[in-house]
Coordinates of C-alpha atoms and ligand atoms in Angstrom, one line a residue:
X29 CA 47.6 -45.7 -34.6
X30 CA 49.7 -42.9 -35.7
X31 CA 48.6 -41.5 -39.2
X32 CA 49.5 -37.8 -39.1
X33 CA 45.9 -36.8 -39.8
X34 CA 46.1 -39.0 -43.1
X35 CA 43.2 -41.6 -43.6
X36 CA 45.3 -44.5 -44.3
X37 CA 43.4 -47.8 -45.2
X38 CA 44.9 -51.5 -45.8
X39 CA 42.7 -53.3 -47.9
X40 CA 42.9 -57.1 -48.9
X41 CA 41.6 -58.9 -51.6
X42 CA 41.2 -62.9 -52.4
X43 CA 37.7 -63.3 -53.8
X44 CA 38.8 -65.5 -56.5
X45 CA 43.0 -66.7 -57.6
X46 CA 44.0 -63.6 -57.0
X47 CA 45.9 -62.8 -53.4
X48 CA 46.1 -58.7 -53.4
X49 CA 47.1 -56.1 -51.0
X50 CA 46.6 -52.1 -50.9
X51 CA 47.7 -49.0 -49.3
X52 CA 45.1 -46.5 -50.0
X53 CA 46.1 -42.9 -48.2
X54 CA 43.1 -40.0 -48.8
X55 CA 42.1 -42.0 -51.1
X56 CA 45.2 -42.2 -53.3
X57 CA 46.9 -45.4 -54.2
X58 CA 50.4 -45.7 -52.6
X59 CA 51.2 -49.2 -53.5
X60 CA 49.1 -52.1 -55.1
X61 CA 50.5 -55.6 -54.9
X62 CA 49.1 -58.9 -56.6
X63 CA 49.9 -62.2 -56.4
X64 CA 48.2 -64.1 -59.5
X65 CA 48.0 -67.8 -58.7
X66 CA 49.9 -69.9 -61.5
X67 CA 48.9 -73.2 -59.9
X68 CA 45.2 -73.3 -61.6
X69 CA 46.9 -73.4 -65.3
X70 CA 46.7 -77.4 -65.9
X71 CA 43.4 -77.7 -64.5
X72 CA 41.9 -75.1 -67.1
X73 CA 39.8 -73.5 -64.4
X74 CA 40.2 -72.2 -60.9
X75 CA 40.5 -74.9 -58.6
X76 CA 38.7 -73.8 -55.6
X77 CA 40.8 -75.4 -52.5
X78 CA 44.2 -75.2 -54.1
X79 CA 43.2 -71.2 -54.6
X80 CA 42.3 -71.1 -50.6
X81 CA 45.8 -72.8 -50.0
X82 CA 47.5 -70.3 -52.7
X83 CA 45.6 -67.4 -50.7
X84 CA 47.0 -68.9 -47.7
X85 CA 50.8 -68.9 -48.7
X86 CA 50.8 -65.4 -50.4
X87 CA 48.6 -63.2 -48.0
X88 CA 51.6 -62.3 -45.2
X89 CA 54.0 -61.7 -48.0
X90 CA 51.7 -59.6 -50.4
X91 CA 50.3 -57.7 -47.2
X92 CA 54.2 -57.0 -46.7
X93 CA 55.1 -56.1 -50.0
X94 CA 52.4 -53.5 -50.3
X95 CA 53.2 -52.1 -46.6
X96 CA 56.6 -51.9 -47.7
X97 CA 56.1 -50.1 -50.8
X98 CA 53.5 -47.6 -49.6
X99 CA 56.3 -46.0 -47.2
X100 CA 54.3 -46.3 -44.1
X101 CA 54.7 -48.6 -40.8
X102 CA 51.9 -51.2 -40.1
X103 CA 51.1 -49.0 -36.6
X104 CA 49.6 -46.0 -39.4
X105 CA 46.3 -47.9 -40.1
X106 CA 43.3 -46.4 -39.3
X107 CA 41.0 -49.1 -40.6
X108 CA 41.5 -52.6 -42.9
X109 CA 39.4 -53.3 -45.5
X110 CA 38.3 -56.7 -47.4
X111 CA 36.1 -58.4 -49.8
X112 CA 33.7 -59.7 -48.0
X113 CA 31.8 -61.1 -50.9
X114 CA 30.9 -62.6 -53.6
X115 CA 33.6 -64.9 -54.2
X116 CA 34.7 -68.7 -53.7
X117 CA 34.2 -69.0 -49.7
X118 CA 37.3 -70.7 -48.9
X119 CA 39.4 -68.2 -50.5
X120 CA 37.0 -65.3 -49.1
X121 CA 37.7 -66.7 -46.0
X122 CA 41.3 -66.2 -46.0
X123 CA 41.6 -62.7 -46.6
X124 CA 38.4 -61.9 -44.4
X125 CA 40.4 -63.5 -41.3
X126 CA 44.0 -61.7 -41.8
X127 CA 41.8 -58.5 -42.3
X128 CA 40.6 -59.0 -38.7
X129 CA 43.4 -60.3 -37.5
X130 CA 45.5 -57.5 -38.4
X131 CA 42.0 -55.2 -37.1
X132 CA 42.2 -56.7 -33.9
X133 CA 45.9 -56.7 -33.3
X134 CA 45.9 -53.1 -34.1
X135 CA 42.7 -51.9 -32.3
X136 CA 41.4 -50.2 -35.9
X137 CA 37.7 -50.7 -37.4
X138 CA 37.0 -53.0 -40.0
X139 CA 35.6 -52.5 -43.5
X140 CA 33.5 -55.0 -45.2
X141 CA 33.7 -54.7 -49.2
X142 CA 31.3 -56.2 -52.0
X143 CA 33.5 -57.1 -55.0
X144 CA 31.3 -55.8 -57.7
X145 CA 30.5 -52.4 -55.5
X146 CA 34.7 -52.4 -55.7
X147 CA 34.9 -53.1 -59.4
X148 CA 32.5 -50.0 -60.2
X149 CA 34.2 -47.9 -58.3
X150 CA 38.1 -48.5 -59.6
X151 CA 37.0 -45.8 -61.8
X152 CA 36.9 -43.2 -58.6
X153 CA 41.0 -44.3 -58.2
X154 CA 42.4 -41.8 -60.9
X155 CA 39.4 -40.0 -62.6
X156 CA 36.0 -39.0 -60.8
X157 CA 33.1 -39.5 -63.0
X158 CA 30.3 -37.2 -62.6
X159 CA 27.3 -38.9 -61.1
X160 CA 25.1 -39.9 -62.1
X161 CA 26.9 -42.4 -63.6
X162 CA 26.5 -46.2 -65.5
X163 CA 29.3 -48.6 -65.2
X164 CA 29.0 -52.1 -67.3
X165 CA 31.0 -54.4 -65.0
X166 CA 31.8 -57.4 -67.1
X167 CA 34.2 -60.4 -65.2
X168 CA 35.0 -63.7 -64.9
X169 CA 31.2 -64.2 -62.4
X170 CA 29.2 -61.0 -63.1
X171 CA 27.7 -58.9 -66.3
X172 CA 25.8 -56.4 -64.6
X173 CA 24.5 -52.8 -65.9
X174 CA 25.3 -50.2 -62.3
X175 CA 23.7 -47.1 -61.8
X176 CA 25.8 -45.2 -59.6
X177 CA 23.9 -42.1 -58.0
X178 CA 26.3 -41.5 -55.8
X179 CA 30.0 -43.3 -54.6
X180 CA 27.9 -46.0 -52.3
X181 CA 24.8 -45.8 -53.8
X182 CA 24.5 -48.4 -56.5
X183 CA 21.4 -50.1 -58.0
X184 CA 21.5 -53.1 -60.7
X185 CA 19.7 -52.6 -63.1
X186 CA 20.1 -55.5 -64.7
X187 CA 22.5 -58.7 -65.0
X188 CA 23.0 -61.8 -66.5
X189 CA 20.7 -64.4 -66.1
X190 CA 23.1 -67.6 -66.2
X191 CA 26.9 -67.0 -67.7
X192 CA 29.3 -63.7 -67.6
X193 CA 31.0 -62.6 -70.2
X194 CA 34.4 -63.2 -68.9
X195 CA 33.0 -66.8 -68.6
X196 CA 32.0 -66.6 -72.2
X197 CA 35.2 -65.8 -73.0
X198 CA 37.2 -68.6 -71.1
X199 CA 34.6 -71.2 -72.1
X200 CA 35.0 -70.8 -75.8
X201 CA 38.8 -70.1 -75.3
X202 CA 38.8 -73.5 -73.4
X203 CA 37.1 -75.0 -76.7
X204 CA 39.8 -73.7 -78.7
X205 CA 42.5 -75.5 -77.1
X206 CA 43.7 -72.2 -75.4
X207 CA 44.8 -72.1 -72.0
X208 CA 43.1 -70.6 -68.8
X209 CA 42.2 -67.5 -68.3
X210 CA 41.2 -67.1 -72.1
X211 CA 39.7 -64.4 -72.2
X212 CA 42.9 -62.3 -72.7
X213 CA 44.0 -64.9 -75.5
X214 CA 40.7 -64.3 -77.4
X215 CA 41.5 -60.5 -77.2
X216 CA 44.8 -61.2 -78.5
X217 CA 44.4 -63.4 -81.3
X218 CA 41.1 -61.7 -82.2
X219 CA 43.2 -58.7 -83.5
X220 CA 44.4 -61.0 -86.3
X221 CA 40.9 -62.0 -87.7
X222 CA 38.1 -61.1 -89.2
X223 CA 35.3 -60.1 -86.8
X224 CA 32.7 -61.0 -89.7
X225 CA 33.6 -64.1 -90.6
X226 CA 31.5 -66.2 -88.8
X227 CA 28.0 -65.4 -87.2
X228 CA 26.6 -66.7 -83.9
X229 CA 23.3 -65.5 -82.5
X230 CA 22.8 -62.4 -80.2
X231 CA 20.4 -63.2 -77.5
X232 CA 17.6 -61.2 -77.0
X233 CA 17.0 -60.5 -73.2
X234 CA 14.4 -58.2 -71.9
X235 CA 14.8 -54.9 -70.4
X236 CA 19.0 -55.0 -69.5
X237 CA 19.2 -58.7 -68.6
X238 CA 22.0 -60.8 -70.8
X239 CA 22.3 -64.5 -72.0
X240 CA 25.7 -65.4 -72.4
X241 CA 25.0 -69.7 -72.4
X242 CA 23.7 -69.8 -75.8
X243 CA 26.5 -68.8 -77.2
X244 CA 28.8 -70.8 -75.9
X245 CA 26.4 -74.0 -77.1
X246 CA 25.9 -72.6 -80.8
X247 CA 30.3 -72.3 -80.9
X248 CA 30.1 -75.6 -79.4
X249 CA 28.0 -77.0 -82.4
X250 CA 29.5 -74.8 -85.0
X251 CA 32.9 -76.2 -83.8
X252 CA 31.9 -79.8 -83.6
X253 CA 30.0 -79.8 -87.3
X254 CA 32.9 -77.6 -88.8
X255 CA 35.5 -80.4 -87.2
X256 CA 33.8 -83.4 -89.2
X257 CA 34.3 -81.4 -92.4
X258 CA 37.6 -80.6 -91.8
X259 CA 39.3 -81.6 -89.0
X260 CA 41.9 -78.9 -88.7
X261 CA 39.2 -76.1 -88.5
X262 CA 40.1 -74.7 -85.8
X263 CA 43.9 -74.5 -86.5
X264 CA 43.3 -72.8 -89.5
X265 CA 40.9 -70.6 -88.2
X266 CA 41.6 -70.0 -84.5
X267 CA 42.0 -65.7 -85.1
X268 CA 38.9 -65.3 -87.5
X269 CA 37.1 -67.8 -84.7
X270 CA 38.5 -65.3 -81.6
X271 CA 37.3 -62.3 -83.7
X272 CA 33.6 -63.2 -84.6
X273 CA 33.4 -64.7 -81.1
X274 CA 34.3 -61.5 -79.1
X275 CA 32.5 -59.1 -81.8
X276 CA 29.4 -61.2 -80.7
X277 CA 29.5 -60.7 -77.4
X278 CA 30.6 -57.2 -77.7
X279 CA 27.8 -56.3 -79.4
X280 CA 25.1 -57.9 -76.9
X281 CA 27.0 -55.7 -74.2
X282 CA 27.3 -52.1 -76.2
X283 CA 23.5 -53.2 -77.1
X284 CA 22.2 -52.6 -73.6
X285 CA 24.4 -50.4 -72.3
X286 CA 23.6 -47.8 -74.5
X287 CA 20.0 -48.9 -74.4
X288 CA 20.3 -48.0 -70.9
X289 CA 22.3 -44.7 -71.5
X290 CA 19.4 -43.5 -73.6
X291 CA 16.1 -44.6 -71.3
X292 CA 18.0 -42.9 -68.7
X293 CA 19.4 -40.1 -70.4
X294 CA 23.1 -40.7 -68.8
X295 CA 26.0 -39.9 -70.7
X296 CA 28.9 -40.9 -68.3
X297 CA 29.4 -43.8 -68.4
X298 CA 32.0 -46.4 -67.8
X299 CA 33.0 -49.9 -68.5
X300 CA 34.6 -52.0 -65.2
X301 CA 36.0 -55.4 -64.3
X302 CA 38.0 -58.2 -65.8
X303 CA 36.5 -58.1 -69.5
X304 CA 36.8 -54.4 -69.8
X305 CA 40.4 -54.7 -70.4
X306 CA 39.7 -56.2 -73.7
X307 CA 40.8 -54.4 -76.3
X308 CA 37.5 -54.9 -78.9
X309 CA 35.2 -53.6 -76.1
X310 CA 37.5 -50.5 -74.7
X311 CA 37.5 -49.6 -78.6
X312 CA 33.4 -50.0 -79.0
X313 CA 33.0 -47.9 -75.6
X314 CA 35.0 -45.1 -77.3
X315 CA 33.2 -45.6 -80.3
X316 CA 30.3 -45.3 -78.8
X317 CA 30.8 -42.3 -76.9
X318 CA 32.0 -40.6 -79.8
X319 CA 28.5 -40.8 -81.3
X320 CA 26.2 -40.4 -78.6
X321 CA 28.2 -37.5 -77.0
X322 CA 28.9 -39.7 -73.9
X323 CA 31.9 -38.8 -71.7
X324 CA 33.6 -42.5 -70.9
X325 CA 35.6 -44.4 -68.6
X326 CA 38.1 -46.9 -69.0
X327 CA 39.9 -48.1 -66.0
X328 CA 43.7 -48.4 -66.4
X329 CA 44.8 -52.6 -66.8
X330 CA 45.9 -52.7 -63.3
X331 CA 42.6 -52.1 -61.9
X332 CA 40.2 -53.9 -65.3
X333 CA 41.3 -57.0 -63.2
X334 CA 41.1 -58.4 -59.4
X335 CA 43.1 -55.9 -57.2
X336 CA 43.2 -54.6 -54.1
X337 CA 43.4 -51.2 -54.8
X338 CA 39.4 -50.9 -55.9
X339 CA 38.7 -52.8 -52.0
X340 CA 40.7 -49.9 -51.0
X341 CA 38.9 -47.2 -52.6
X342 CA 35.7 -48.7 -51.9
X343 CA 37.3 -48.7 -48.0
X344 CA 38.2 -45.0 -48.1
X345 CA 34.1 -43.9 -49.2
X346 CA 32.9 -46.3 -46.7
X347 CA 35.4 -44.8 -43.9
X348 CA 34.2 -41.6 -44.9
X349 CA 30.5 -42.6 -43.3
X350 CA 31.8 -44.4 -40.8
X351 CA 30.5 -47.4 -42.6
X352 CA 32.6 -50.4 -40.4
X353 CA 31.2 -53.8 -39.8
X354 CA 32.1 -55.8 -36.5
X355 CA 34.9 -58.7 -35.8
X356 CA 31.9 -61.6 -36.3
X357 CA 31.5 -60.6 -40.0
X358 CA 31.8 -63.2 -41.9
X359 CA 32.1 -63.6 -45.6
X360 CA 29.2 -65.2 -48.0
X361 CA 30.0 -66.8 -51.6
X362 CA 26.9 -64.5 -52.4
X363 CA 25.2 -61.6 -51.0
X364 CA 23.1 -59.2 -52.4
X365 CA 24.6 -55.2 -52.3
X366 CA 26.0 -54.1 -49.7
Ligands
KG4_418 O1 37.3 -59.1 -62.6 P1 38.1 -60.4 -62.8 O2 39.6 -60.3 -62.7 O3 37.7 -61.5 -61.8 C1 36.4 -61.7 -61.5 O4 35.9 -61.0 -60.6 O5 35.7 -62.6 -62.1 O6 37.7 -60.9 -64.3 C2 38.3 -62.1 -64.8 C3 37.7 -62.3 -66.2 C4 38.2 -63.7 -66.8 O7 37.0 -64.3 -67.3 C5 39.1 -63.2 -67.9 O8 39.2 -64.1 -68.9 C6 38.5 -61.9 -68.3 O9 38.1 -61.3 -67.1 N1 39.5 -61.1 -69.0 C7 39.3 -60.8 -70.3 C8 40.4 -60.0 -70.7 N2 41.2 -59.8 -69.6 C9 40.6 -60.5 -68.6 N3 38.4 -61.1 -71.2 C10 38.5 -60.6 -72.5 N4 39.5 -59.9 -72.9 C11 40.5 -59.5 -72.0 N5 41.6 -58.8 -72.4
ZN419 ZN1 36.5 -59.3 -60.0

């Protein structure tokens, strides 16, 4: 190890279909790469073998890439981080055994990441929100409401109790005829359309817990009864559709959040993960601000979505305590905090 009195951290990423690879020095990005797996497309959904074959193929070359780029030698590591969990096993597994691998073979400590820990703290890679701070992390497998007291001290405070919003998002994209991921489509074609000109129901969830699956059964049964009157419904209607949809579950989101923000009396507060690249809820979060007086944080595209950057920040905190886990760490599909 040779790192010139730098902390540099390699960090690894392939929870889901996404192979990723960072350089994090002092905890600065130096290079980010990602590897999105195409091969899912015509199946509408992640397949979860095919990803774990995908991770398979891209992980030497994207852990290349990103050396490369960063402008450092693969002897400059002082530790390797990864996602650990939560994630699809298989594709967990792949990136968890390069990462020790490449931590053996170059006698350096090991950091184990949790994904959603990662996601809130993507905001810590180019800004620093003041603590304490709340982060809604809304992706493809998690809507959770984060109080961050500090950069590894995390509590959720509440979550959804069967689908995530990014899953809300795909499933009635999927419904549409649109392809997978939707969720970026529905963004898109929501812009066109009126956000008020259908209503669906906003469930009502105690304290900060969220309900995503009723939704997606009363678009289900609008869609169906709207068919039979005319069967080119949705055609005609896809961006109006896209708008009311998002606008619906935009609003159960901003509803608890800033339910939260007030109880607790926090006024930083950020958005992270997948879904907060959408354009509806980065505007309602400024919004939102605006009027309560709330400093926010929006996380650049790059790092809304699966990246390896946010294992490497995550990495770089956890290095700081000395936080390493051992070479018989194994990855779990789910696990509680870490
Ligand atoms: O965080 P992420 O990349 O992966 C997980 O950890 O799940 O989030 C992926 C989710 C998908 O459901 C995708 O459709 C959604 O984020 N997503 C979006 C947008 N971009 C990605 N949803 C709505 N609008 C977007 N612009
Ligand atoms: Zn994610």
């Amino acid at each position: 190890m040779a790192s010139g009195g730098n902390i540099n951290i390699l960090a690894i990423e392939s929870s889901c279909d996404e192979t990723s690879a960072a350089v994090i020095q002092n905890g600065k990005v130096l290079s980010n790469h990602i590897a999105t797996q195409k091969v899912h497309e015509r199946f509408g959904g992640v397949v979860p073998e095919l990803a774990s074959r995908a991770h398979m193929q891209n992980i030497v070359p994207v852990v290349e890439a990103a050396i490369n780029d960063s402008g450092l030698g693969k002897h400059d590591f002082n530790a390797v981080a990864f996602t650990q969990s939560p994630g699809l096993l298989g594709s967990l597994l792949v990136g968890a055994c390069f990462a020790k691998s490449f931590a053996q073979a170059s006698s350096i400590p090991l950091i184990a990441v949790h994904h959603m820990q990662a996601h809130v703290l993507a905001h810590f890679i180019e800004s620093a929100p003041e603590f304490p701070f709340l982060c809604l992390t809304v992706s493809g497998g998690h809507t959770q409401i984060v109080l961050c007291r500090d950069h590894l001290d995390m509590e959720v405070l509440g979550e959804t109790i069967d689908d995530a919003a990014g899953e809300a998002f795909d499933k009635v994209a999927k419904m549409l005829g649109l392809p997978y991921p939707g969720g970026p489509l529905v963004d898109k074609l929501a812009a066109l359309g009126d956000p008020l000109k259908f209503k669906f129901p906003l469930s009502e969830m105690k304290d900060y817990q969220f309900s995503f699956s009723g939704l997606k059964t009363s678009v289900m049964y609008f869609l169906q009864a709207q068919k039979k009157i005319d069967p080119e419904f949705v055609a005609n209607n896809l961006n109006d559709i896209c708008a009311s949809v998002q606008y619906t579950i935009i609003k159960m989101l901003m509803t608890k959040l800033q339910k939260a923000a007030k109880e607790l009396k926090i006024k930083h507060i950020g958005i992270a993960g997948g879904v907060s690249a959408n354009s509806g809820l980065r505007k309602a979060l400024q919004e939102a601000g605006a009027k309560n007086g709330w400093t926010v944080y929006i996380p650049k595209f790059e790092y809304c979505t699966d990246n390896a950057a946010m294992i490497g920040i995550t990495g770089y905190y956890k290095f700081l305590k000395g936080a390493f886990t051992d070479l018989s760490a194994n990855p779990s599909a789910r696990a509680t905090w870490i």
